[in-house]
Amino acid sequence: MLDLGRLRMLRELKLRGTVGAVADALGYTPSAISQQLAQLQKDVGCELVERVGRRLRLTEAGEVLAGHAEALLAAAQRAEEEALAASGRVAGTVRVVGFQTALLHVLAPALPRLAAAYPDLVVDVLDEEFHRVLQALVLREIDVVLTDEYSHLPRPRRPELAAEVLITERMRLALPEARVEGDGPVRIAGLAGHTWVSGHVGTNHADLLERTCVELGGFRPRVRFRSNDFMVLFAMVAQGGAACLVPDLALAELEEGVAVRDIAEARVSRRMVMWTRVGADVRPSVRAVLDALRASADELAARRTSLVRGAVKGE
């Protein structure tokens, strides 16, 4: 009988590439990982790994077994949770990672509903924006991801992941109130000499500002302030005289001295996207969280008429 714990280590080696990375991910020492893989080879009766320099690499037999390990581990987890569900319990831990406004406006309001309906369900939440978040989802480090993407900067879809747009909102310009005349739309092209505030380099927000200014205004923005916190962004607009692109959901955080205007040249939108692994909603715990997030998005769109529930056709 194959040990699921050892199969998980083999699968992780296939995905992560080194014993050290597997040890870090699973909380073991590298020597313990090597010992368990050696025992798995004895259990199977053939070589599953081979040494190449100082690294271990899967043999052809190891690649085959690692492929089966994915299905076996998923089936074991599903069997455990379905047994709990059949007994009337939704239990276990669901790990959710998201960006700030998604957690504030969609995830947080869903938590009381989940706690009341499923007292044995634990929802772990991490406020984070990082490039490898979807890879972490593939690697089963997390279960649900809420990301942002923009109308002209969509994230590539992946066959092993399911993506669902929860909310679409308009992006607007935030400007120092003292420098704005009237209440009509403002042209990006007219802000070429302005100082800007943006998210950190490498975030979608920073990429959006760069692309919007280049495509709509014909210039590269002069960014003097950077933060991923909208409270800080608005303070830099009000006190530092900067311009900023902001989504509708962040407008509740406005500081005094900030004027918000539509972009004159084109509509720019942000989408809140919910990601899971394909088939993950078979797990009762994950399905409960996904349903709660959808219900929360329904309620948010009903309260805030500037928001659109789901995707906007053509954007």
XYZ file of C-alpha atoms in Angstrom:
315
model
C 0.000 0.000 0.000
C 1.458 3.358 -1.041
C 1.853 5.986 1.671
C 0.056 9.237 0.767
C 2.575 11.341 2.676
C 5.450 9.962 0.605
C 3.448 10.383 -2.586
C 2.940 14.037 -1.680
C 6.694 14.471 -1.333
C 7.256 12.926 -4.768
C 4.641 15.169 -6.313
C 6.153 18.229 -4.646
C 9.586 17.305 -5.996
C 8.141 17.176 -9.493
C 6.544 20.613 -9.070
C 9.254 22.406 -7.078
C 12.409 20.864 -8.507
C 14.617 20.545 -5.405
C 14.546 18.627 -2.131
C 15.232 21.884 -0.279
C 12.153 23.535 -1.779
C 10.033 20.492 -0.892
C 11.350 20.561 2.684
C 10.515 24.268 3.039
C 7.002 23.750 1.658
C 6.124 20.733 3.810
C 7.946 21.683 7.008
C 10.520 18.863 7.048
C 14.307 18.765 6.882
C 15.891 17.928 3.500
C 17.328 14.727 4.969
C 13.867 13.617 6.114
C 12.502 14.200 2.614
C 15.343 12.158 1.101
C 14.741 9.308 3.569
C 11.008 9.208 2.811
C 11.632 9.197 -0.948
C 14.098 6.328 -0.486
C 11.459 4.378 1.435
C 8.893 5.104 -1.305
C 11.288 3.576 -3.846
C 11.459 0.415 -1.714
C 7.668 0.338 -1.451
C 7.251 0.587 -5.226
C 10.191 -1.615 -6.119
C 11.927 0.606 -8.674
C 14.074 3.736 -8.885
C 11.939 6.878 -8.696
C 14.705 9.468 -8.324
C 18.279 9.745 -9.508
C 21.083 12.047 -8.461
C 22.300 14.619 -10.978
C 25.167 16.542 -9.424
C 23.905 17.588 -5.994
C 20.232 17.433 -6.957
C 17.651 14.665 -7.121
C 15.706 14.285 -10.356
C 12.695 12.106 -11.096
C 13.290 9.054 -13.259
C 10.757 8.119 -15.931
C 9.063 5.828 -13.391
C 9.079 8.688 -10.887
C 7.404 11.007 -13.375
C 4.654 8.435 -13.965
C 4.020 7.896 -10.258
C 4.107 11.642 -9.525
C 1.409 12.111 -12.165
C -0.779 9.527 -10.448
C -0.009 11.065 -7.033
C -1.884 14.243 -7.991
C -5.113 12.320 -8.585
C -4.639 10.059 -5.559
C -4.054 12.954 -3.166
C -7.012 14.891 -4.539
C -9.240 11.823 -4.274
C -8.178 11.219 -0.665
C -8.940 14.803 0.311
C -12.250 14.715 -1.525
C -13.229 11.413 0.119
C -12.516 12.836 3.567
C -14.522 16.004 2.974
C -17.421 14.225 1.274
C -17.653 11.855 4.237
C -17.877 14.897 6.500
C -20.457 16.501 4.211
C -22.549 13.309 4.203
C -22.637 13.535 7.975
C -23.991 17.079 7.667
C -20.678 18.798 8.397
C -18.618 21.117 6.231
C -15.238 21.161 7.922
C -11.557 21.685 7.326
C -9.463 24.695 6.369
C -9.823 26.782 3.212
C -6.942 29.157 2.501
C -7.846 32.377 0.684
C -5.411 34.958 -0.687
C -6.615 38.292 -2.053
C -5.897 41.947 -2.649
C -6.964 44.631 -0.214
C -10.288 45.870 -1.607
C -11.487 42.348 -2.453
C -10.875 41.229 1.120
C -12.507 44.348 2.562
C -15.623 44.422 0.406
C -16.277 40.773 -0.564
C -14.394 38.306 1.637
C -14.826 39.998 5.039
C -18.635 40.405 4.696
C -18.872 36.704 3.803
C -17.151 35.508 6.983
C -20.108 35.907 9.413
C -22.340 33.931 7.040
C -19.768 31.141 6.797
C -19.182 31.069 10.560
C -22.906 30.808 11.272
C -23.570 28.113 8.677
C -20.392 26.024 9.124
C -18.924 26.252 12.648
C -16.342 23.539 11.831
C -15.019 25.408 8.796
C -11.828 27.464 9.175
C -11.064 30.203 6.632
C -7.444 31.348 6.619
C -7.007 34.751 4.934
C -3.857 36.418 3.607
C -3.787 39.983 2.267
C -1.148 39.689 -0.425
C -0.358 40.627 -4.017
C 2.499 38.680 -5.541
C 3.344 37.392 -8.987
C 3.400 33.708 -8.082
C -0.012 33.668 -6.394
C -1.595 31.568 -9.160
C 1.343 29.165 -9.111
C 0.807 28.805 -5.364
C -2.794 27.892 -6.171
C -1.647 25.211 -8.635
C 0.737 23.860 -6.000
C -2.155 23.558 -3.498
C -0.506 25.974 -1.073
C -3.774 27.933 -1.151
C -7.325 27.115 -2.228
C -8.971 30.333 -3.466
C -7.406 33.478 -4.932
C -8.977 36.885 -5.508
C -6.946 38.919 -7.998
C -7.431 42.167 -9.833
C -7.025 42.590 -13.574
C -7.650 45.489 -15.888
C -9.602 45.825 -19.109
C -6.457 46.235 -21.186
C -4.195 44.123 -18.931
C -6.019 40.787 -18.512
C -4.269 37.944 -16.724
C -3.614 34.909 -18.967
C -6.041 32.064 -18.310
C -4.590 28.667 -17.390
C -6.166 25.285 -18.261
C -5.672 23.883 -14.761
C -7.396 26.871 -13.126
C -10.989 28.127 -13.209
C -11.469 31.919 -13.282
C -14.727 33.754 -12.533
C -15.222 37.523 -12.659
C -17.102 38.667 -9.554
C -17.156 42.450 -9.970
C -16.268 44.966 -12.702
C -15.639 48.567 -11.655
C -14.518 51.739 -13.381
C -11.061 53.230 -12.867
C -10.994 56.995 -12.309
C -8.486 59.779 -11.854
C -7.760 61.097 -8.348
C -6.286 64.613 -8.446
C -5.463 67.383 -5.957
C -8.749 69.229 -5.491
C -7.087 72.666 -5.679
C -5.800 71.930 -9.195
C -9.072 70.739 -10.749
C -11.593 73.012 -12.421
C -15.169 71.870 -13.086
C -16.531 68.381 -12.564
C -16.229 66.903 -16.073
C -13.886 64.163 -17.335
C -10.153 64.883 -17.410
C -7.840 63.982 -20.280
C -4.879 61.769 -19.427
C -2.925 63.559 -22.152
C -3.220 66.811 -20.215
C -1.351 65.324 -17.236
C 1.937 64.595 -18.987
C 3.920 66.924 -16.713
C 2.191 65.803 -13.524
C 3.716 63.830 -10.639
C 2.041 60.434 -10.085
C 1.560 57.984 -7.224
C 1.246 54.272 -7.987
C 1.492 50.756 -6.608
C 4.859 49.075 -6.188
C 6.820 48.140 -9.305
C 5.583 44.820 -10.653
C 2.008 45.160 -9.361
C -0.925 45.327 -11.751
C -1.692 48.849 -10.555
C 1.798 50.079 -11.508
C 1.597 48.341 -14.890
C -1.848 49.842 -15.489
C -0.648 53.403 -14.887
C 2.304 52.981 -17.232
C 0.226 51.476 -20.019
C -2.681 53.911 -19.641
C -0.421 56.965 -19.794
C 1.474 55.611 -22.797
C -1.577 54.445 -24.772
C -4.018 57.250 -23.939
C -1.688 60.140 -23.187
C 1.434 59.422 -25.226
C 3.833 59.803 -22.270
C 5.485 57.804 -19.513
C 4.328 58.868 -16.033
C 6.752 60.464 -13.584
C 6.106 58.352 -10.484
C 7.463 59.869 -7.248
C 5.427 57.945 -4.666
C 4.655 54.222 -4.420
C 2.405 52.249 -2.070
C -0.055 49.354 -2.268
C -2.264 51.013 0.374
C -4.970 53.282 -1.058
C -5.009 55.372 2.117
C -1.370 56.230 1.425
C -2.102 56.837 -2.270
C -4.859 59.335 -1.437
C -2.634 61.088 1.097
C 0.007 61.545 -1.613
C -2.676 63.033 -3.888
C -4.039 65.408 -1.232
C -0.763 66.379 0.427
C 1.880 65.576 -2.193
C 0.099 67.001 -5.219
C 0.209 63.711 -7.152
C -2.247 62.164 -9.606
C -3.440 58.573 -9.282
C -5.649 55.977 -10.955
C -8.193 54.599 -8.475
C -11.028 52.047 -8.662
C -14.597 52.742 -7.543
C -14.291 50.420 -4.541
C -11.460 52.521 -3.114
C -13.419 55.784 -3.229
C -14.893 55.217 0.234
C -11.378 55.851 1.563
C -11.075 59.341 0.044
C -9.136 62.001 1.906
C -10.142 65.631 2.034
C -8.529 67.607 -0.748
C -8.927 64.834 -3.363
C -11.074 65.264 -6.476
C -12.157 62.210 -8.479
C -12.879 62.527 -12.196
C -13.649 60.169 -15.081
C -10.978 59.526 -17.715
C -11.932 61.437 -20.864
C -10.176 59.358 -23.536
C -11.609 55.886 -22.794
C -13.273 53.698 -20.187
C -10.717 51.781 -18.129
C -12.075 49.038 -15.871
C -10.830 46.771 -13.113
C -12.155 43.256 -12.629
C -12.157 41.243 -9.417
C -11.457 37.641 -10.425
C -11.980 34.551 -8.256
C -9.617 31.658 -9.063
C -9.707 28.012 -8.001
C -8.180 24.814 -9.257
C -10.368 23.053 -11.809
C -12.539 20.592 -9.892
C -11.763 22.090 -6.471
C -15.434 22.929 -5.897
C -16.090 19.210 -5.449
C -14.723 19.751 -1.939
C -17.664 20.848 0.235
C -15.516 23.324 2.169
C -14.244 25.072 -0.969
C -17.714 25.092 -2.511
C -19.118 26.725 0.627
C -16.522 29.502 0.465
C -17.051 30.071 -3.267
C -20.822 30.297 -2.822
C -20.402 32.751 0.065
C -18.103 34.952 -2.035
C -20.621 34.964 -4.893
C -23.422 35.938 -2.517
C -21.275 38.689 -1.055
C -20.518 40.000 -4.565
C -24.267 39.992 -5.329
C -24.954 42.107 -2.252
C -22.076 44.499 -2.978
C -23.214 45.133 -6.553
C -26.784 45.730 -5.312
C -25.549 48.347 -2.819
C -23.090 50.102 -5.122
C -24.812 50.918 -8.413
C -21.511 51.997 -10.022
C -20.373 48.354 -9.905
C -21.263 45.605 -12.355
C -21.780 42.049 -11.100
C -19.627 39.823 -13.318
C -17.822 40.710 -16.528
C -18.744 43.519 -18.915
C -19.127 42.292 -22.466
C -16.535 43.747 -24.811
C -14.083 44.806 -22.094
